[in-house]
Coordinates of C-alpha atoms in Angstrom, one line a residue:
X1 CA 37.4 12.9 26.2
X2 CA 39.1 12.2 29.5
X3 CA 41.5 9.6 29.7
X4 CA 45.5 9.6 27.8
X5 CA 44.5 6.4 25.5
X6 CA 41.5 6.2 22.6
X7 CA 40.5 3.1 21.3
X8 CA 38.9 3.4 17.7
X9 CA 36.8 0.4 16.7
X10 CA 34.4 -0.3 13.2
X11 CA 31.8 -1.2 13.4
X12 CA 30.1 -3.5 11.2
X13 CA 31.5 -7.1 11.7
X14 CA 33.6 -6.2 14.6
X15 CA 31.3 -5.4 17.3
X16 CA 29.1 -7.6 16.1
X17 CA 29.4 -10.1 13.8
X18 CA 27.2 -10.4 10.0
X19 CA 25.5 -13.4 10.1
X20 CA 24.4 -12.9 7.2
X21 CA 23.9 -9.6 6.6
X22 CA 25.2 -6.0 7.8
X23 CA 23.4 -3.3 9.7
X24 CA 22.9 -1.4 6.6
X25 CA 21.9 -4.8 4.4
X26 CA 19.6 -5.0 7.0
X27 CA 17.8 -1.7 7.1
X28 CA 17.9 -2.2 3.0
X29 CA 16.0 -5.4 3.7
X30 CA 13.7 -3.7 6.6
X31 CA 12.2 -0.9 4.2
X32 CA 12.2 -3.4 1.3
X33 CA 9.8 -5.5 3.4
X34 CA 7.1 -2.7 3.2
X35 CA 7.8 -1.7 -0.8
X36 CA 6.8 -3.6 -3.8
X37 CA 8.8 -6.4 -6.2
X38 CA 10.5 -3.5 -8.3
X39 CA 12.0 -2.1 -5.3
X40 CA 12.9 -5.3 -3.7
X41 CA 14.7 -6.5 -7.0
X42 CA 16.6 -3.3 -6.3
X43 CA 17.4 -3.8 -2.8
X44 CA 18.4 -7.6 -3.1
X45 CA 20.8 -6.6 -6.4
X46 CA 22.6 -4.0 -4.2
X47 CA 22.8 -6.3 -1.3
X48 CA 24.6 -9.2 -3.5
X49 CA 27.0 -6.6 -4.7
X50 CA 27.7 -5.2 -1.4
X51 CA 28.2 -8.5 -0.1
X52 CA 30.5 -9.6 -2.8
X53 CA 32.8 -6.2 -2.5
X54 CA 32.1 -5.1 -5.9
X55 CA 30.7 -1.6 -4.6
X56 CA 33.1 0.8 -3.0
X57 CA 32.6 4.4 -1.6
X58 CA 30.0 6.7 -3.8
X59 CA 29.6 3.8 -5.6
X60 CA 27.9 1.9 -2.8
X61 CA 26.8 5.1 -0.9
X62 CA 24.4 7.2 -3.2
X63 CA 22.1 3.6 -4.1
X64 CA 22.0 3.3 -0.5
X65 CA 21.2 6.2 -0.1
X66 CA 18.3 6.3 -2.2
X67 CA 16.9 2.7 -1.3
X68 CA 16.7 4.2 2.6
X69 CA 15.1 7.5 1.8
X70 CA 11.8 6.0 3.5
X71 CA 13.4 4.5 6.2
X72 CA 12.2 5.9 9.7
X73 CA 13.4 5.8 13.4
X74 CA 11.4 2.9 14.3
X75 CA 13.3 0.6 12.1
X76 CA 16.8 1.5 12.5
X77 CA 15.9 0.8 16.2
X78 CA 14.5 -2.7 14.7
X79 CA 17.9 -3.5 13.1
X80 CA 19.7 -2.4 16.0
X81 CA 17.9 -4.2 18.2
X82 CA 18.3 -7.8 16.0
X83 CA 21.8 -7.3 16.0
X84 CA 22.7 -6.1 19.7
X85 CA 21.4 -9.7 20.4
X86 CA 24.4 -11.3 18.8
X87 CA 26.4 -10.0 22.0
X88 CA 27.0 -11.9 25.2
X89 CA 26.8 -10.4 28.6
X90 CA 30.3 -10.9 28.5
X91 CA 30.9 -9.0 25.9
X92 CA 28.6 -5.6 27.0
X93 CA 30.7 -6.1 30.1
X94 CA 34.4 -6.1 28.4
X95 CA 33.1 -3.2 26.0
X96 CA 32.5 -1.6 29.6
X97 CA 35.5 -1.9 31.6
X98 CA 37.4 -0.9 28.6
X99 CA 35.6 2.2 28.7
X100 CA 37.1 2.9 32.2
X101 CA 40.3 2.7 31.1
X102 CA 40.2 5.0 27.5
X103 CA 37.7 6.8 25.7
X104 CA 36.1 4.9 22.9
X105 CA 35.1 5.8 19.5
X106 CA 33.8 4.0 16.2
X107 CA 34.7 4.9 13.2
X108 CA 33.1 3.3 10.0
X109 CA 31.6 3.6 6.6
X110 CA 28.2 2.5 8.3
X111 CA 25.4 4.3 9.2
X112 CA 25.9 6.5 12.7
X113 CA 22.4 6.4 12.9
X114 CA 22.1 2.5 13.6
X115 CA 25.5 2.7 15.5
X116 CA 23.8 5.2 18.0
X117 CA 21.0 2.8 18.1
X118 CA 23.0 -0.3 18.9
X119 CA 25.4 1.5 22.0
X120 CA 21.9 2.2 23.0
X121 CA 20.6 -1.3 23.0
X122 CA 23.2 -2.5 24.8
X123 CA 23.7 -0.1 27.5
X124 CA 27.0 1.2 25.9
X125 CA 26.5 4.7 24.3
X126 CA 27.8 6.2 27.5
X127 CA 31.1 4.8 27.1
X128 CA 31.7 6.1 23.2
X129 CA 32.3 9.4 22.8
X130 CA 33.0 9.7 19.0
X131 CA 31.1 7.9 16.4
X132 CA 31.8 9.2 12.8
X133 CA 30.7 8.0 9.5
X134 CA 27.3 8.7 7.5
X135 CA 24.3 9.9 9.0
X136 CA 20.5 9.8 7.8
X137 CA 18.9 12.9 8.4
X138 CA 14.8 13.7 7.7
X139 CA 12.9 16.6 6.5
X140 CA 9.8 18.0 7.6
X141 CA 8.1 15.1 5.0
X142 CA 10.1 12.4 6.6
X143 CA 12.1 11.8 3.8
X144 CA 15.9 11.2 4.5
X145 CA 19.0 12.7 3.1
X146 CA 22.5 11.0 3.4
X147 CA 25.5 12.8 4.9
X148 CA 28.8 11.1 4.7
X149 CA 31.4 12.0 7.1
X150 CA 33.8 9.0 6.3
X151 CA 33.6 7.4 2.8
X152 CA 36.1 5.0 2.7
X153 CA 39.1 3.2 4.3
X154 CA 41.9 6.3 4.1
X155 CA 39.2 8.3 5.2
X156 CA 39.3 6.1 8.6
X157 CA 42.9 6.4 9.1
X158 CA 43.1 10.2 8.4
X159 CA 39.8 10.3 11.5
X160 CA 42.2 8.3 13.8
X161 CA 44.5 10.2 13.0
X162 CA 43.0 13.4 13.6
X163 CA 42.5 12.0 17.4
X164 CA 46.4 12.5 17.7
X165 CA 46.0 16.0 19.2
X166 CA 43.8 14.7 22.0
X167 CA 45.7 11.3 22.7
X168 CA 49.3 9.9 23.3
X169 CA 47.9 6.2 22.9
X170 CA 45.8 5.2 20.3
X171 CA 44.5 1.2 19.8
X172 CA 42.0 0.5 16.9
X173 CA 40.3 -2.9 16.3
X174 CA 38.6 -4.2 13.1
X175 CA 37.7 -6.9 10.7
X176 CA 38.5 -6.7 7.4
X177 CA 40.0 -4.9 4.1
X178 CA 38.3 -1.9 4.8
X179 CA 40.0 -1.8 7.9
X180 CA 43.3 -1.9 7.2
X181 CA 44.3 1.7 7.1
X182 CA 43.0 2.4 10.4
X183 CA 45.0 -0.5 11.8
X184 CA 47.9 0.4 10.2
X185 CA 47.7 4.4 11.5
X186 CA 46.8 2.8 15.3
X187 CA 49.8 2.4 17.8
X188 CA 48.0 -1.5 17.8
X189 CA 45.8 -2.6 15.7
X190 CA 43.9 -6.1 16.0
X191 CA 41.6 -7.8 13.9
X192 CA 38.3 -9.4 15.3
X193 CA 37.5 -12.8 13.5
X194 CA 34.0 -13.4 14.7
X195 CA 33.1 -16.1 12.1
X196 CA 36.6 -18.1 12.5
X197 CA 37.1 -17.5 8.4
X198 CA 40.2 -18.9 6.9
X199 CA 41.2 -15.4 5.5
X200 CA 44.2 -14.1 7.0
X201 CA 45.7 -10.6 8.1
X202 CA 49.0 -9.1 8.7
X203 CA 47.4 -8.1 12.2
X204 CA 47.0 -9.7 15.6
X205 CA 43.5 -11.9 15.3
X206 CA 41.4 -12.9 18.0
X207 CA 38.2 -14.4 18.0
X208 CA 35.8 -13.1 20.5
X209 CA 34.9 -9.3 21.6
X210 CA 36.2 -10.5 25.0
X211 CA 39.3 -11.4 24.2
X212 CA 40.1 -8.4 22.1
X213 CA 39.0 -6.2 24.9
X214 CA 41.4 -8.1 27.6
X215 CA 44.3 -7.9 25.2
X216 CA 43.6 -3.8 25.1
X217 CA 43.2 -3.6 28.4
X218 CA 46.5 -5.5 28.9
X219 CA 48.5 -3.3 26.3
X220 CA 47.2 -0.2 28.2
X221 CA 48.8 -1.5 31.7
X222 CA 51.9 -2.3 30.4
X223 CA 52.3 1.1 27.9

C-alpha cells in the first residue's frame, strides 16, 4: 500500500469475461475430466445451478468445496492460463498503468487461488496488493480444504470498506448482482459489460477492460 487511491475490482466476469463458464466452473470441469460419470453428474448439476443463480453463499461454497478436494496446483494454473487468454495486450497494459496511479486489490467470492494464478499469467500480480476471498489449501495427502474469507456480496462491501483506514479514494468495478454492494460502498463504482447483455444497472457501464481503466484513471486526475 502506497498511493492515496485503491481500486477494488471482482473478479470473475469483470477482469475477464465467462464465456461460458467461470474460473471456478472451470476447475469443477478440470478435475471432473479425470473422475468418473457419478462425479461428473455431480459437477455438471452444480454448474447448471451456479450458472442459473440458484446457489448462494454456503450453499454454493461447501459442494464446491467438496467437488475440488482433488484439485492440484497444476490445474488451477490450467484454468488460469485458458482464461488470461481472453485479455488483449491492451488490456494487461491499462490494468498496468492503473497500477501506477493506485494500489489495486480484488475482492470476490472466487477462488484466490486461481486469481493468484491469473495476475500471474498476465504479468499483473505485481500491481495487486490485496486479493481476498476463498482459498484452497492442501494437506500433507494433497487433499484440499476450503477457507472462505468473503462469502457473499455484504461481505465485499464491508472488505472495501475496511480499506477506508488506509485510503481517502476508493473506486471499485464489477459486473453483476453480486457486485452491487461493493459499488455502492466505492466513492465510484462502474460496471464492466464484457458480453454487451441487455441487463441493466444503476451504475456507470462500459464495455471493455480499457475503457473502464481510462475512465479510473481520469476520475483520479480530476479528484
Amino acid at each position: 500500500m502506497s498511493k492515496r487511491a485503491c481500486i477494488t475490482f471482482d473478479f470473475d466476469g469483470t477482469l475477464y469475461p465467462i464465456a461460458p463458464y467461470d474460473s471456478e466452473q472451470r476447475l469443477i470441469r478440470k478435475v471432473a475430466s479425470t473422475k468418473g460419470t457419478l462425479f461428473k453428474q455431480r459437477a455438471k448439476r452444480l454448474i447448471l445451478q451456479d450458472q442459473k443463480g440458484t446457489l448462494i453463499g454456503d450453499a454454493f461454497h461447501k459442494r464446491y468445496a467438496d467437488l475440488v478436494r482433488t484439485a492440484n496446483a497444476g490445474m488451477i494454473d490450467e484454468v488460469a492460463r485458458d482464461i488470461s487468454l481472453f485479455l488483449s495486450t491492451e488490456d494487461i497494459q491499462a490494468l498496468a498503468c492503473l497500477g501506477d496511479i493506485a494500489d489495486l486489490a480484488v475482492l470476490t467470492c472466487g477462488t484466490e487461488n486461481l486469481v493468484e494464478s491469473f495476475l500471474q499469467q498476465t504479468g499483473l500480480k505485481q500491481h495487486f496488493f490485496l486479493i481476498r476471498g476463498k482459498r484452497l489449501v492442501w494437506d500433507e495427502a494433497g487433499k484440499s480444504r476450503m477457507v472462505v474469507d468473503i462469502n457473499g456480496p455484504q461481505a465485499k462491501a464491508q472488505a472495501l470498506e475496511q480499506l477506508r483506514r488506509d485510503y481517502p479514494t476508493i473506486l471499485a468495478v464489477g459486473d453483476g448482482p453480486t457486485d452491487i454492494p461493493m459499488l455502492k460502498a466505492a466513492d465510484l463504482g462502474l460496471v464492466i459489460n464484457w458480453n454487451q447483455s441487455q441487463r441493466a444497472y444503476p451504475f456507470e457501464t462500459h464495455t471493455s477492460l480499457a475503457d473502464v481503466c481510462s475512465r479510473l484513471a481520469s476520475y483520479l486526475a480530476s479528484a
